[in-house]
Amino acid sequence: MKASMRPQLAQSINLTPQLLQSIRLLQLTAPQLELELRQALERNPLLEQEEPLHDAGEDGAADDAALETAAWDELPEPSFLSGGSAGSDYADDAASRIADSASADPRVRLLQLLSLRWNERDLALASWWLDQCDDRGYLEQPHAELLALGAASLGIDAQELELVRIRLLHDEWPGMAAADIGECLRAQLVTHRDGPARDAAQRLLRDHLDLLARHDEAAIASALDIDAELAREAIAMVMTLRPHPVDEPAATEDTHVVPDVVTWHADGRWRVALNPRTAPRVRISAHCERALADAPGDVSALRGLLEEARWLVRGVAMRNDTLLRTAQVLVERQRGFLERGEEAIAPLTLREVADAIGMHESTVSRITSGKYMQTPRGTFELKRLFAVRLDGAEVSGSAVKAMVKRLIDAEPAHAPLADDTIAGLLARQGVRIARRTVAKYRDQLSIAPARQRQRVLACAS
């Protein structure tokens, strides 16, 4: 074999500590940012807390922040951030590997976990599967139908799409995207230690779910041809499994919400401002900076602290400017929601907001995760203002869900509306959805079917 050398041109970028700090500051919540700045004030003597500035000063700071933000967001595309070659089709975005704050959306939380190990193509296919799951993590339609639909709509081989579902089934949240409860429980069971009890539990889930539902230990032992003790161990192992795969976020002791942004209506338009009480304002001490410039001898350690202080001040300004511009776009696009309520929430995606502020989708995702907005309608997470467009309609799924709730709330007490009736009423309003979509939204609202609602009313009377 003959060794040879050939030149190859590639572009890459290294994630410097300063850039990583800027990315991390983007995703800090209000309490986290306050803690970060107070620790910096204690650690770095060149930083000092400043009093609130007048409007003119704030405008100047905003202009500087805009320039810094524009410079930061001119980073190469994700393929360059990974350090890979420009020709890579599915290179990983190294910046997106930094964990975002926990979101209330389980789909977002799971995709954040998977992004640490999965490539972009598989993540996109995983996202498609998650869109087909209900709030518990189960497929909403028959598996075979979804597989054929996905292969046709995405233009890929059905086997590749199914392999991604199998990975979801056995990855971070075992059982995710399962076709039924049996498949979900079997996927969770694989994580248990191998042994006779697990083998018996697998056979029990595969062949005798009816006996398990009756808790008939004798019948289970006879059907599996095992002794009663092993049958009890198998049943106990199954009972430790979760009935659905969605992993709830860990509860925290401090559950109060601090809004990062405040919006209000005045002079005929909606105004947006950062919450001035979320974090202390910091700046570089002017007299320390002047003294350091004229200091004799070796002051490299202090110069390092000065550089660190400068990066922190710039990073906070970038974060605040990005958050404010993002919130302004969200408020402009969702004026209907703020004025009229849930039924007026418009379809809106990360890409649309990113295009409006001239940034990458990952930046918008980080700046909206865990951030809250105080409005006349209450305080809620910024991500709530994003809504998926309903297929074949000009409205969002969230708006249709609110319409379904309004119709059920106003239904006659003696004649609850069936799902197909609700679908017909919505069609008269120009919103055409299938009966199963109505059932899906009704389940998400924890509303019983019409027959059961009628039975409850009959019992009450």
GROMACS .gro file of N, CA, C and O in nm, residues 102-188:
model
  348
  102ALA      N    1  -3.484   2.302   3.206
  102ALA     CA    2  -3.594   2.208   3.189
  102ALA      C    3  -3.717   2.280   3.137
  102ALA      O    4  -3.754   2.387   3.185
  103SER      N    5  -3.782   2.221   3.037
  103SER     CA    6  -3.902   2.279   2.979
  103SER      C    7  -4.023   2.203   3.029
  103SER      O    8  -4.015   2.087   3.069
  104ALA      N    9  -4.138   2.269   3.025
  104ALA     CA   10  -4.261   2.201   3.064
  104ALA      C   11  -4.306   2.103   2.956
  104ALA      O   12  -4.388   2.015   2.982
  105ASP      N   13  -4.255   2.114   2.836
  105ASP     CA   14  -4.291   2.026   2.725
  105ASP      C   15  -4.204   1.901   2.729
  105ASP      O   16  -4.082   1.909   2.711
  106PRO      N   17  -4.263   1.781   2.752
  106PRO     CA   18  -4.181   1.660   2.760
  106PRO      C   19  -4.107   1.631   2.630
  106PRO      O   20  -3.997   1.577   2.632
  107ARG      N   21  -4.167   1.669   2.515
  107ARG     CA   22  -4.101   1.647   2.386
  107ARG      C   23  -3.971   1.725   2.380
  107ARG      O   24  -3.867   1.674   2.336
  108VAL      N   25  -3.974   1.851   2.426
  108VAL     CA   26  -3.854   1.935   2.425
  108VAL      C   27  -3.748   1.877   2.518
  108VAL      O   28  -3.630   1.870   2.484
  109ARG      N   29  -3.790   1.834   2.637
  109ARG     CA   30  -3.694   1.779   2.734
  109ARG      C   31  -3.625   1.654   2.679
  109ARG      O   32  -3.504   1.637   2.693
  110LEU      N   33  -3.703   1.566   2.615
  110LEU     CA   34  -3.645   1.443   2.563
  110LEU      C   35  -3.549   1.473   2.448
  110LEU      O   36  -3.440   1.415   2.440
  111LEU      N   37  -3.587   1.563   2.357
  111LEU     CA   38  -3.499   1.596   2.246
  111LEU      C   39  -3.370   1.660   2.294
  111LEU      O   40  -3.263   1.639   2.236
  112GLN      N   41  -3.377   1.737   2.402
  112GLN     CA   42  -3.255   1.795   2.459
  112GLN      C   43  -3.162   1.686   2.509
  112GLN      O   44  -3.040   1.693   2.491
  113LEU      N   45  -3.218   1.584   2.574
  113LEU     CA   46  -3.136   1.473   2.622
  113LEU      C   47  -3.075   1.395   2.505
  113LEU      O   48  -2.957   1.359   2.507
  114LEU      N   49  -3.157   1.369   2.404
  114LEU     CA   50  -3.108   1.290   2.290
  114LEU      C   51  -3.002   1.366   2.210
  114LEU      O   52  -2.914   1.304   2.148
  115SER      N   53  -3.009   1.500   2.210
  115SER     CA   54  -2.915   1.578   2.130
  115SER      C   55  -2.771   1.563   2.177
  115SER      O   56  -2.679   1.597   2.105
  116LEU      N   57  -2.753   1.510   2.297
  116LEU     CA   58  -2.617   1.489   2.348
  116LEU      C   59  -2.548   1.373   2.275
  116LEU      O   60  -2.425   1.364   2.275
  117ARG      N   61  -2.628   1.283   2.215
  117ARG     CA   62  -2.568   1.165   2.153
  117ARG      C   63  -2.615   1.138   2.010
  117ARG      O   64  -2.548   1.073   1.934
  118TRP      N   65  -2.732   1.187   1.973
  118TRP     CA   66  -2.788   1.156   1.842
  118TRP      C   67  -2.744   1.259   1.739
  118TRP      O   68  -2.721   1.375   1.772
  119ASN      N   69  -2.737   1.216   1.613
  119ASN     CA   70  -2.704   1.311   1.507
  119ASN      C   71  -2.831   1.385   1.461
  119ASN      O   72  -2.943   1.349   1.500
  120GLU      N   73  -2.811   1.487   1.378
  120GLU     CA   74  -2.922   1.575   1.341
  120GLU      C   75  -3.031   1.502   1.264
  120GLU      O   76  -3.150   1.528   1.283
  121ARG      N   77  -2.993   1.410   1.177
  121ARG     CA   78  -3.094   1.340   1.098
  121ARG      C   79  -3.183   1.254   1.187
  121ARG      O   80  -3.305   1.258   1.178
  122ASP      N   81  -3.121   1.177   1.276
  122ASP     CA   82  -3.199   1.092   1.366
  122ASP      C   83  -3.285   1.175   1.460
  122ASP      O   84  -3.397   1.136   1.496
  123LEU      N   85  -3.232   1.291   1.503
  123LEU     CA   86  -3.311   1.379   1.590
  123LEU      C   87  -3.436   1.429   1.516
  123LEU      O   88  -3.544   1.439   1.576
  124ALA      N   89  -3.421   1.461   1.389
  124ALA     CA   90  -3.536   1.508   1.310
  124ALA      C   91  -3.642   1.398   1.299
  124ALA      O   92  -3.762   1.424   1.311
  125LEU      N   93  -3.597   1.274   1.276
  125LEU     CA   94  -3.692   1.162   1.267
  125LEU      C   95  -3.754   1.133   1.403
  125LEU      O   96  -3.873   1.101   1.412
  126ALA      N   97  -3.673   1.145   1.510
  126ALA     CA   98  -3.727   1.126   1.644
  126ALA      C   99  -3.834   1.231   1.674
  126ALA      O  100  -3.938   1.203   1.735
  127SER      N  101  -3.807   1.355   1.630
  127SER     CA  102  -3.905   1.462   1.651
  127SER      C  103  -4.036   1.430   1.579
  127SER      O  104  -4.145   1.458   1.633
  128TRP      N  105  -4.027   1.371   1.460
  128TRP     CA  106  -4.149   1.333   1.388
  128TRP      C  107  -4.228   1.230   1.467
  128TRP      O  108  -4.350   1.241   1.482
  129TRP      N  109  -4.159   1.129   1.520
  129TRP     CA  110  -4.228   1.026   1.600
  129TRP      C  111  -4.293   1.088   1.724
  129TRP      O  112  -4.406   1.054   1.760
  130LEU      N  113  -4.222   1.178   1.790
  130LEU     CA  114  -4.276   1.239   1.912
  130LEU      C  115  -4.400   1.322   1.882
  130LEU      O  116  -4.489   1.333   1.966
  131ASP      N  117  -4.405   1.379   1.762
  131ASP     CA  118  -4.525   1.454   1.722
  131ASP      C  119  -4.646   1.363   1.706
  131ASP      O  120  -4.761   1.411   1.708
  132GLN      N  121  -4.622   1.236   1.687
  132GLN     CA  122  -4.731   1.140   1.670
  132GLN      C  123  -4.773   1.076   1.802
  132GLN      O  124  -4.858   0.987   1.803
  133CYS      N  125  -4.711   1.120   1.913
  133CYS     CA  126  -4.740   1.062   2.044
  133CYS      C  127  -4.835   1.151   2.124
  133CYS      O  128  -4.835   1.274   2.107
  134ASP      N  129  -4.913   1.089   2.211
  134ASP     CA  130  -4.998   1.168   2.300
  134ASP      C  131  -4.917   1.213   2.421
  134ASP      O  132  -4.796   1.191   2.429
  135ASP      N  133  -4.984   1.277   2.516
  135ASP     CA  134  -4.913   1.333   2.631
  135ASP      C  135  -4.851   1.227   2.720
  135ASP      O  136  -4.761   1.256   2.799
  136ARG      N  137  -4.897   1.103   2.708
  136ARG     CA  138  -4.839   0.995   2.790
  136ARG      C  139  -4.719   0.930   2.722
  136ARG      O  140  -4.643   0.858   2.788
  137GLY      N  141  -4.702   0.952   2.591
  137GLY     CA  142  -4.589   0.894   2.521
  137GLY      C  143  -4.625   0.780   2.428
  137GLY      O  144  -4.536   0.718   2.369
  138TYR      N  145  -4.754   0.749   2.414
  138TYR     CA  146  -4.798   0.641   2.325
  138TYR      C  147  -4.833   0.695   2.187
  138TYR      O  148  -4.876   0.810   2.173
  139LEU      N  149  -4.817   0.611   2.085
  139LEU     CA  150  -4.857   0.649   1.949
  139LEU      C  151  -5.007   0.672   1.945
  139LEU      O  152  -5.085   0.593   1.999
  140GLU      N  153  -5.049   0.781   1.880
  140GLU     CA  154  -5.191   0.817   1.877
  140GLU      C  155  -5.269   0.738   1.772
  140GLU      O  156  -5.390   0.727   1.782
  141GLN      N  157  -5.200   0.687   1.671
  141GLN     CA  158  -5.266   0.611   1.565
  141GLN      C  159  -5.197   0.475   1.552
  141GLN      O  160  -5.087   0.456   1.605
  142PRO      N  161  -5.259   0.379   1.483
  142PRO     CA  162  -5.195   0.248   1.467
  142PRO      C  163  -5.055   0.258   1.410
  142PRO      O  164  -5.028   0.340   1.320
  143HIS      N  165  -4.966   0.176   1.461
  143HIS     CA  166  -4.825   0.183   1.426
  143HIS      C  167  -4.802   0.168   1.276
  143HIS      O  168  -4.726   0.243   1.214
  144ALA      N  169  -4.869   0.071   1.214
  144ALA     CA  170  -4.849   0.046   1.071
  144ALA      C  171  -4.890   0.168   0.987
  144ALA      O  172  -4.822   0.205   0.890
  145GLU      N  173  -5.001   0.231   1.024
  145GLU     CA  174  -5.047   0.349   0.949
  145GLU      C  175  -4.947   0.464   0.961
  145GLU      O  176  -4.917   0.532   0.863
  146LEU      N  177  -4.897   0.487   1.083
  146LEU     CA  178  -4.801   0.594   1.103
  146LEU      C  179  -4.671   0.569   1.028
  146LEU      O  180  -4.611   0.661   0.973
  147LEU      N  181  -4.627   0.444   1.026
  147LEU     CA  182  -4.503   0.411   0.958
  147LEU      C  183  -4.516   0.438   0.808
  147LEU      O  184  -4.425   0.496   0.747
  148ALA      N  185  -4.628   0.398   0.750
  148ALA     CA  186  -4.649   0.424   0.607
  148ALA      C  187  -4.662   0.574   0.580
  148ALA      O  188  -4.607   0.626   0.482
  149LEU      N  189  -4.733   0.645   0.668
  149LEU     CA  190  -4.750   0.789   0.651
  149LEU      C  191  -4.616   0.861   0.661
  149LEU      O  192  -4.584   0.949   0.580
  150GLY      N  193  -4.533   0.824   0.760
  150GLY     CA  194  -4.404   0.889   0.778
  150GLY      C  195  -4.309   0.864   0.662
  150GLY      O  196  -4.240   0.955   0.616
  151ALA      N  197  -4.305   0.740   0.616
  151ALA     CA  198  -4.216   0.707   0.505
  151ALA      C  199  -4.254   0.786   0.380
  151ALA      O  200  -4.167   0.835   0.306
  152ALA      N  201  -4.385   0.803   0.357
  152ALA     CA  202  -4.431   0.877   0.239
  152ALA      C  203  -4.408   1.027   0.252
  152ALA      O  204  -4.360   1.093   0.159
  153SER      N  205  -4.442   1.082   0.369
  153SER     CA  206  -4.432   1.228   0.386
  153SER      C  207  -4.288   1.275   0.399
  153SER      O  208  -4.253   1.385   0.354
  154LEU      N  209  -4.202   1.193   0.459
  154LEU     CA  210  -4.062   1.232   0.478
  154LEU      C  211  -3.973   1.188   0.362
  154LEU      O  212  -3.858   1.231   0.353
  155GLY      N  213  -4.025   1.101   0.277
  155GLY     CA  214  -3.949   1.054   0.162
  155GLY      C  215  -3.830   0.969   0.200
  155GLY      O  216  -3.723   0.981   0.139
  156ILE      N  217  -3.846   0.883   0.300
  156ILE     CA  218  -3.738   0.795   0.344
  156ILE      C  219  -3.787   0.652   0.350
  156ILE      O  220  -3.907   0.625   0.339
  157ASP      N  221  -3.694   0.561   0.370
  157ASP     CA  222  -3.727   0.419   0.380
  157ASP      C  223  -3.797   0.392   0.513
  157ASP      O  224  -3.757   0.444   0.618
  158ALA      N  225  -3.903   0.311   0.509
  158ALA     CA  226  -3.979   0.282   0.631
  158ALA      C  227  -3.892   0.213   0.736
  158ALA      O  228  -3.910   0.234   0.856
  159GLN      N  229  -3.795   0.133   0.691
  159GLN     CA  230  -3.710   0.063   0.787
  159GLN      C  231  -3.624   0.161   0.866
  159GLN      O  232  -3.605   0.145   0.987
  160GLU      N  233  -3.574   0.266   0.799
  160GLU     CA  234  -3.493   0.366   0.869
  160GLU      C  235  -3.578   0.440   0.973
  160GLU      O  236  -3.533   0.465   1.085
  161LEU      N  237  -3.701   0.473   0.935
  161LEU     CA  238  -3.790   0.542   1.028
  161LEU      C  239  -3.824   0.454   1.148
  161LEU      O  240  -3.827   0.500   1.262
  162GLU      N  241  -3.844   0.326   1.123
  162GLU     CA  242  -3.877   0.233   1.232
  162GLU      C  243  -3.758   0.213   1.326
  162GLU      O  244  -3.775   0.199   1.448
  163LEU      N  245  -3.637   0.211   1.270
  163LEU     CA  246  -3.518   0.196   1.355
  163LEU      C  247  -3.506   0.313   1.454
  163LEU      O  248  -3.465   0.293   1.568
  164VAL      N  249  -3.543   0.431   1.410
  164VAL     CA  250  -3.540   0.547   1.501
  164VAL      C  251  -3.644   0.529   1.611
  164VAL      O  252  -3.619   0.560   1.728
  165ARG      N  253  -3.760   0.476   1.576
  165ARG     CA  254  -3.863   0.452   1.679
  165ARG      C  255  -3.814   0.349   1.781
  165ARG      O  256  -3.835   0.363   1.902
  166ILE      N  257  -3.747   0.245   1.733
  166ILE     CA  258  -3.695   0.143   1.824
  166ILE      C  259  -3.590   0.204   1.917
  166ILE      O  260  -3.583   0.171   2.036
  167ARG      N  261  -3.507   0.295   1.863
  167ARG     CA  262  -3.409   0.363   1.949
  167ARG      C  263  -3.480   0.446   2.056
  167ARG      O  264  -3.440   0.448   2.172
  168LEU      N  265  -3.586   0.518   2.016
  168LEU     CA  266  -3.665   0.592   2.114
  168LEU      C  267  -3.722   0.500   2.220
  168LEU      O  268  -3.723   0.531   2.340
  169LEU      N  269  -3.768   0.385   2.174
  169LEU     CA  270  -3.833   0.288   2.263
  169LEU      C  271  -3.739   0.239   2.373
  169LEU      O  272  -3.783   0.209   2.484
  170HIS      N  273  -3.609   0.234   2.342
  170HIS     CA  274  -3.514   0.175   2.437
  170HIS      C  275  -3.406   0.276   2.481
  170HIS      O  276  -3.299   0.234   2.525
  171ASP      N  277  -3.435   0.406   2.469
  171ASP     CA  278  -3.331   0.504   2.502
  171ASP      C  279  -3.358   0.571   2.635
  171ASP      O  280  -3.389   0.505   2.734
  172GLU      N  281  -3.351   0.705   2.639
  172GLU     CA  282  -3.356   0.779   2.765
  172GLU      C  283  -3.483   0.749   2.845
  172GLU      O  284  -3.477   0.731   2.966
  173TRP      N  285  -3.597   0.749   2.778
  173TRP     CA  286  -3.725   0.719   2.844
  173TRP      C  287  -3.777   0.588   2.786
  173TRP      O  288  -3.849   0.589   2.686
  174PRO      N  289  -3.742   0.474   2.845
  174PRO     CA  290  -3.785   0.345   2.789
  174PRO      C  291  -3.936   0.338   2.772
  174PRO      O  292  -4.013   0.373   2.862
  175GLY      N  293  -3.978   0.295   2.654
  175GLY     CA  294  -4.120   0.283   2.624
  175GLY      C  295  -4.174   0.398   2.543
  175GLY      O  296  -4.290   0.394   2.499
  176MET      N  297  -4.093   0.502   2.518
  176MET     CA  298  -4.142   0.618   2.443
  176MET      C  299  -4.174   0.577   2.299
  176MET      O  300  -4.099   0.502   2.237
  177ALA      N  301  -4.285   0.628   2.249
  177ALA     CA  302  -4.334   0.597   2.114
  177ALA      C  303  -4.379   0.452   2.102
  177ALA      O  304  -4.376   0.393   1.994
  178ALA      N  305  -4.422   0.392   2.214
  178ALA     CA  306  -4.473   0.255   2.212
  178ALA      C  307  -4.611   0.252   2.148
  178ALA      O  308  -4.689   0.347   2.158
  179ALA      N  309  -4.641   0.139   2.082
  179ALA     CA  310  -4.771   0.125   2.017
  179ALA      C  311  -4.881   0.095   2.119
  179ALA      O  312  -4.997   0.130   2.098
  180ASP      N  313  -4.845   0.028   2.229
  180ASP     CA  314  -4.944  -0.005   2.332
  180ASP      C  315  -4.872  -0.022   2.465
  180ASP      O  316  -4.749  -0.014   2.473
  181ILE      N  317  -4.948  -0.047   2.569
  181ILE     CA  318  -4.889  -0.055   2.703
  181ILE      C  319  -4.799  -0.178   2.716
  181ILE      O  320  -4.698  -0.174   2.788
  182GLY      N  321  -4.831  -0.285   2.646
  182GLY     CA  322  -4.747  -0.403   2.653
  182GLY      C  323  -4.607  -0.375   2.600
  182GLY      O  324  -4.506  -0.413   2.661
  183GLU      N  325  -4.597  -0.308   2.484
  183GLU     CA  326  -4.467  -0.274   2.427
  183GLU      C  327  -4.392  -0.177   2.518
  183GLU      O  328  -4.271  -0.187   2.535
  184CYS      N  329  -4.465  -0.083   2.578
  184CYS     CA  330  -4.403   0.013   2.671
  184CYS      C  331  -4.342  -0.059   2.791
  184CYS      O  332  -4.227  -0.032   2.829
  185LEU      N  333  -4.417  -0.150   2.852
  185LEU     CA  334  -4.369  -0.220   2.971
  185LEU      C  335  -4.253  -0.314   2.937
  185LEU      O  336  -4.157  -0.326   3.014
  186ARG      N  337  -4.259  -0.378   2.821
  186ARG     CA  338  -4.150  -0.469   2.782
  186ARG      C  339  -4.021  -0.391   2.761
  186ARG      O  340  -3.912  -0.439   2.794
  187ALA      N  341  -4.032  -0.270   2.704
  187ALA     CA  342  -3.912  -0.188   2.683
  187ALA      C  343  -3.851  -0.147   2.817
  187ALA      O  344  -3.729  -0.142   2.832
  188GLN      N  345  -3.934  -0.117   2.915
  188GLN     CA  346  -3.882  -0.082   3.048
  188GLN      C  347  -3.821  -0.203   3.116
  188GLN      O  348  -3.723  -0.192   3.191
   0.00000   0.00000   0.00000
